[in-house]
PDB file of C-alpha atoms in Angstrom:
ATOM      1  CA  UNK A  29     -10.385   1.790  30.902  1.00 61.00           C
ATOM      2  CA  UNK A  30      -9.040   2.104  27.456  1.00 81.00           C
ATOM      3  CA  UNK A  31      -6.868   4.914  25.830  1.00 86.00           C
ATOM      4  CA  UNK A  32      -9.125   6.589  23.597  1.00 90.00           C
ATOM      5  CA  UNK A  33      -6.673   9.179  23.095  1.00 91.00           C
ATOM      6  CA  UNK A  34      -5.429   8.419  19.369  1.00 93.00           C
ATOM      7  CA  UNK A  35      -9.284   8.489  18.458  1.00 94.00           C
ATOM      8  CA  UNK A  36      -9.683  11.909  20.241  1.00 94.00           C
ATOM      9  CA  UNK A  37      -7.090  13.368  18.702  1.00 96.00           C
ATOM     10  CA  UNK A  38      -7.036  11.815  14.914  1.00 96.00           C
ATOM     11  CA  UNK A  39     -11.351  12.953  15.028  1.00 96.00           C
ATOM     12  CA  UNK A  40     -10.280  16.143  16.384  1.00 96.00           C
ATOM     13  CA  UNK A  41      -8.102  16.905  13.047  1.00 97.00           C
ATOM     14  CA  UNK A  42     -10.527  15.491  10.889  1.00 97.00           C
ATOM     15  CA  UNK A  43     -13.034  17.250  12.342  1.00 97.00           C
ATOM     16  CA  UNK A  44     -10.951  21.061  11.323  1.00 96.00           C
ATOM     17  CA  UNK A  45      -9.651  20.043   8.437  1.00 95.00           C
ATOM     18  CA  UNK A  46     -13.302  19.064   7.289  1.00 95.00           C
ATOM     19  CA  UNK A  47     -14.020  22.412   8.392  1.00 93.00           C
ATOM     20  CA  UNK A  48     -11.565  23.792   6.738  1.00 89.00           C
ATOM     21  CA  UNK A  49     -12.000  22.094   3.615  1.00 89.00           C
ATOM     22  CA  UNK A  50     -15.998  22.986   3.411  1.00 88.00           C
ATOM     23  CA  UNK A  51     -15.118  27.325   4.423  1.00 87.00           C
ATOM     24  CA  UNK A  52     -12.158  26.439   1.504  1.00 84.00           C
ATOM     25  CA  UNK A  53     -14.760  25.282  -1.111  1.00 81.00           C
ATOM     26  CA  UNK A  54     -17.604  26.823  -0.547  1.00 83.00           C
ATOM     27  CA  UNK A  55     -16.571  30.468   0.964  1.00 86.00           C
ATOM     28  CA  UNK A  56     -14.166  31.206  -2.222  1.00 83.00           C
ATOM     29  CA  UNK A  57     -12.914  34.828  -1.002  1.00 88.00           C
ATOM     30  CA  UNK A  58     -11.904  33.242   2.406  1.00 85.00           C
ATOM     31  CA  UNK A  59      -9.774  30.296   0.648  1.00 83.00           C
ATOM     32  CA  UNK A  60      -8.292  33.381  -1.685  1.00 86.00           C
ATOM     33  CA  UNK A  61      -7.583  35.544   1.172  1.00 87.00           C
ATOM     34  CA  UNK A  62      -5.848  32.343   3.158  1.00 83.00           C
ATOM     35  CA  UNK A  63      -4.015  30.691   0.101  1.00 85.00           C
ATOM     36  CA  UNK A  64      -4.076  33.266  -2.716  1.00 88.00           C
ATOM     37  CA  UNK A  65      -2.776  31.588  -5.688  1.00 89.00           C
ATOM     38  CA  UNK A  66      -1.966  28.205  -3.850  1.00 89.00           C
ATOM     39  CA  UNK A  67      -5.916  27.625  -3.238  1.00 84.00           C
ATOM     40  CA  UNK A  68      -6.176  24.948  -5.654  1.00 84.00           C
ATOM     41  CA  UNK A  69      -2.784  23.028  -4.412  1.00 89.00           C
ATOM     42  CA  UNK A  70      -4.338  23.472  -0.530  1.00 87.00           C
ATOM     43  CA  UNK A  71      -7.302  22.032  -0.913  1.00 84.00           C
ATOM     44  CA  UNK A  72      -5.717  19.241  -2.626  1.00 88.00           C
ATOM     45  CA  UNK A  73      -3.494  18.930   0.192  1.00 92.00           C
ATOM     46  CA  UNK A  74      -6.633  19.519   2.687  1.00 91.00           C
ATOM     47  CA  UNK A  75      -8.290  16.577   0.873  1.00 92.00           C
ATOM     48  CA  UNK A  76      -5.321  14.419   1.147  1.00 95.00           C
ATOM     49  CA  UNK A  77      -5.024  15.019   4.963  1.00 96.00           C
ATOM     50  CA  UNK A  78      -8.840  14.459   5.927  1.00 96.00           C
ATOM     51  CA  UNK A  79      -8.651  10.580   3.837  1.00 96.00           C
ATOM     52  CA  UNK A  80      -5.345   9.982   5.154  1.00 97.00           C
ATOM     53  CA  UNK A  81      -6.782  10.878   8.689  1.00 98.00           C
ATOM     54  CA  UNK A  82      -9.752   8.533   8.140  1.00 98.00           C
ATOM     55  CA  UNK A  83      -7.419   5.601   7.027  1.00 97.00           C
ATOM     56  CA  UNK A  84      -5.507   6.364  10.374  1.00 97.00           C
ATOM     57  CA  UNK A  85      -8.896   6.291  12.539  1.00 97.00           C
ATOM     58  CA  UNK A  86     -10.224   3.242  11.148  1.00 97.00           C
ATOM     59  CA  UNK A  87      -7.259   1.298  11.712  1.00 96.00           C
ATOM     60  CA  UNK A  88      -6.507   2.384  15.318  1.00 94.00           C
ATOM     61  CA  UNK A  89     -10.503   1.714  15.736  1.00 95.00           C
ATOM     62  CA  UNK A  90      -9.800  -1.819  14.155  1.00 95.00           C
ATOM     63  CA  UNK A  91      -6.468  -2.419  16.436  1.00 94.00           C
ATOM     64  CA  UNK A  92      -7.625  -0.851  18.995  1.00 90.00           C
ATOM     65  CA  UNK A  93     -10.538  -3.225  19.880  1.00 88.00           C
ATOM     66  CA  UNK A  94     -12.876  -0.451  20.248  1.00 92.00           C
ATOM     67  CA  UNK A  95     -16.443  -1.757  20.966  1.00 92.00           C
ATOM     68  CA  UNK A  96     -20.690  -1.018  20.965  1.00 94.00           C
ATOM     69  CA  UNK A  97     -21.847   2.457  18.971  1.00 96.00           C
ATOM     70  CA  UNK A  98     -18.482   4.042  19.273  1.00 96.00           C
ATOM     71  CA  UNK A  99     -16.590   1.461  17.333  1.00 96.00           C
ATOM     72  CA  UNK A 100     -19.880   2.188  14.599  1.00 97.00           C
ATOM     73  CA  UNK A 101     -19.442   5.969  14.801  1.00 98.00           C
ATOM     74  CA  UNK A 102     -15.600   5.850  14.580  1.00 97.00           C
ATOM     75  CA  UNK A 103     -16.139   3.743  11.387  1.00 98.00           C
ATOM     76  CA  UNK A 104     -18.681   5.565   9.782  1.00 98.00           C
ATOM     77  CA  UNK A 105     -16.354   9.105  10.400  1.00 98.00           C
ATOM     78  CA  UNK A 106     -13.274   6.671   9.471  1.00 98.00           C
ATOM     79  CA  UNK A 107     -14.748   5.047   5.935  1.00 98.00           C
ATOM     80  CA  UNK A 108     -16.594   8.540   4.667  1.00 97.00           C
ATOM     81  CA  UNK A 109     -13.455  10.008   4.172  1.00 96.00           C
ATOM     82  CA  UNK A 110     -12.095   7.493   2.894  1.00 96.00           C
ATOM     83  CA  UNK A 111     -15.735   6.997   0.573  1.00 96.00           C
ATOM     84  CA  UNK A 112     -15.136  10.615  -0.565  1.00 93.00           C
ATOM     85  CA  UNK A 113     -12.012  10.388  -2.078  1.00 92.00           C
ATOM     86  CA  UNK A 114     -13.400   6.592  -4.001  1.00 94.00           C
ATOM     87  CA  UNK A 115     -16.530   8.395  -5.194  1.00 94.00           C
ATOM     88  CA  UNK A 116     -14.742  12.018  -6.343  1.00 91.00           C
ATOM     89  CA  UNK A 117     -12.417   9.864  -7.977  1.00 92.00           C
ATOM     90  CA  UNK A 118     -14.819   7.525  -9.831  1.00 93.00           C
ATOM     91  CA  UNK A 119     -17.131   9.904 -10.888  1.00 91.00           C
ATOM     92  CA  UNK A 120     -14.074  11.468 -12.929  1.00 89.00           C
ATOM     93  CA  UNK A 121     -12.932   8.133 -13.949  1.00 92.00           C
ATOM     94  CA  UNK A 122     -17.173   7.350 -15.503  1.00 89.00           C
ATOM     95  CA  UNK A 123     -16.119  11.285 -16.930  1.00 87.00           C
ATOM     96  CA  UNK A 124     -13.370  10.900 -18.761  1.00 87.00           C
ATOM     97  CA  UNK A 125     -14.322   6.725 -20.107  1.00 89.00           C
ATOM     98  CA  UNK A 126     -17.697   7.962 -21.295  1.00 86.00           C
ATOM     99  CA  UNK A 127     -17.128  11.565 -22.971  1.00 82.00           C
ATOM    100  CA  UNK A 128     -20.407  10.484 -25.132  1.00 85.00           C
ATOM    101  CA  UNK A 129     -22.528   9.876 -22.088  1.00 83.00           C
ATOM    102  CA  UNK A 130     -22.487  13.550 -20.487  1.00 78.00           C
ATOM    103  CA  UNK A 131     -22.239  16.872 -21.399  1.00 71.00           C
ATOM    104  CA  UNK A 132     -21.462  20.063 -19.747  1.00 65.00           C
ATOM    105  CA  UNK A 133     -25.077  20.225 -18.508  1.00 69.00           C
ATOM    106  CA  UNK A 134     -25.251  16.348 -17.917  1.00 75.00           C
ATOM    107  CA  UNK A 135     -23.059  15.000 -14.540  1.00 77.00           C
ATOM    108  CA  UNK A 136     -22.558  11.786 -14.073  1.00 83.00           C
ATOM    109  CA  UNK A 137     -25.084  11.650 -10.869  1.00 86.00           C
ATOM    110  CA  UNK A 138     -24.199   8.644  -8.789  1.00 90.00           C
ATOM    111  CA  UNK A 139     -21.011   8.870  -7.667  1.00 90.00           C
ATOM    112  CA  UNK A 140     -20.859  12.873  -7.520  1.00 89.00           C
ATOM    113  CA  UNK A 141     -24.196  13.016  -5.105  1.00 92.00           C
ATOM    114  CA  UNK A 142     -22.456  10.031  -2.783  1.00 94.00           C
ATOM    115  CA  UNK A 143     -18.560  12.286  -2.846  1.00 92.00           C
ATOM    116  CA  UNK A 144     -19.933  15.984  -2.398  1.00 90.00           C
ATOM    117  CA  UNK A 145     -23.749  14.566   0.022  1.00 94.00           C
ATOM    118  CA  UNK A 146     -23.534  11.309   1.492  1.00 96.00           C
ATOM    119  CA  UNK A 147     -20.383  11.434   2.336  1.00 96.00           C
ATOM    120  CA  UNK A 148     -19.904  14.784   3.938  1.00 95.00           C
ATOM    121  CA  UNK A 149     -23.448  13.831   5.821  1.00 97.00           C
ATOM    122  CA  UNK A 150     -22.229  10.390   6.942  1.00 98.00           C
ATOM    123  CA  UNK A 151     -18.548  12.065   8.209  1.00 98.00           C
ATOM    124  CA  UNK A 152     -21.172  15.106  10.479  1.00 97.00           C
ATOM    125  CA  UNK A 153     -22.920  11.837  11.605  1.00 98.00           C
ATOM    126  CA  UNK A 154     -20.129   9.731  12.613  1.00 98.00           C
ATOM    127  CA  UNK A 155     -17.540  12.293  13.840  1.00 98.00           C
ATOM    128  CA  UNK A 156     -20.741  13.715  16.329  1.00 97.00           C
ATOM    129  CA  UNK A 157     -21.538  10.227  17.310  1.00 97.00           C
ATOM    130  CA  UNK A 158     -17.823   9.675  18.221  1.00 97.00           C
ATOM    131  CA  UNK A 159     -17.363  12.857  19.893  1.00 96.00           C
ATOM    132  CA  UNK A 160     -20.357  12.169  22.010  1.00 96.00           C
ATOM    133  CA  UNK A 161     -19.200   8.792  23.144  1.00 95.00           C
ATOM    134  CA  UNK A 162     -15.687   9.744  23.742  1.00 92.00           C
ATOM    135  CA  UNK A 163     -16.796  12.939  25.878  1.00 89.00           C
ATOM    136  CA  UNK A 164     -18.311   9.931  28.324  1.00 86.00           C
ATOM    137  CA  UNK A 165     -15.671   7.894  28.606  1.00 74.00           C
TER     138      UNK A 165
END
């Protein structure tokens, strides 16, 4: 059989810093009582990790000639982290090249629904998929 391993392990991270990142964001007074003043620099450095961590899976899923509805789930985990950081980053990027197009009660709605929804959904979808096919093998 193959060594699924690297997948178990790389998924495994993603998986807590995810969680980590989500009890960070949205449970303020536990990211204050964890990082105090440094909250803003760790979740920066919690974002970092989780895309860095999908780059890593989807790559040793590419190399590693994984196959069927795992390879699928590995990628979907792999590319929503990745998908995050594109969509946080160009939904700042619309921001800051259209300051006459939104307000402080107007978003720019695309790209900020796929980062902070789709995203997050699709990484809970793909990292359970994954963790259910690698807990057969």
């Amino acid at each position: 059989g193959k060594n699924y391993g690297p997948h178990k392990f790389i998924l495994g991270a993603m998986t807590a810093d995810f969680i980590a990142l989500v009890a960070t964001v949205f449970i303020p007074p536990l990211g204050v009582m964890l990082f105090g003043d440094m909250l803003p620099y760790m979740a920066f450095v919690q974002l970092a990790l989780f895309v860095s961590l999908g780059i890593v899976l989807v790559v040793f899923t590419e190399k590693g000639r994984v196959s069927g509805k795992l390879r699928g789930y590995l990628f979907l985990a792999g590319f929503s982290a990745v998908g995050f950081a594109v969509f946080a980053l160009l939904h700042n990027l619309i921001l800051a090249a259209f300051p006459d197009l939104f307000t402080a009660q107007t978003e720019e709605p695309f790209f900020f629904l796929l980062a902070t929804v789709v995203c997050p959904l699709a990484f809970i979808v793909g990292a359970t998929g994954s963790a259910a096919r690698l807990l057969e093998k």
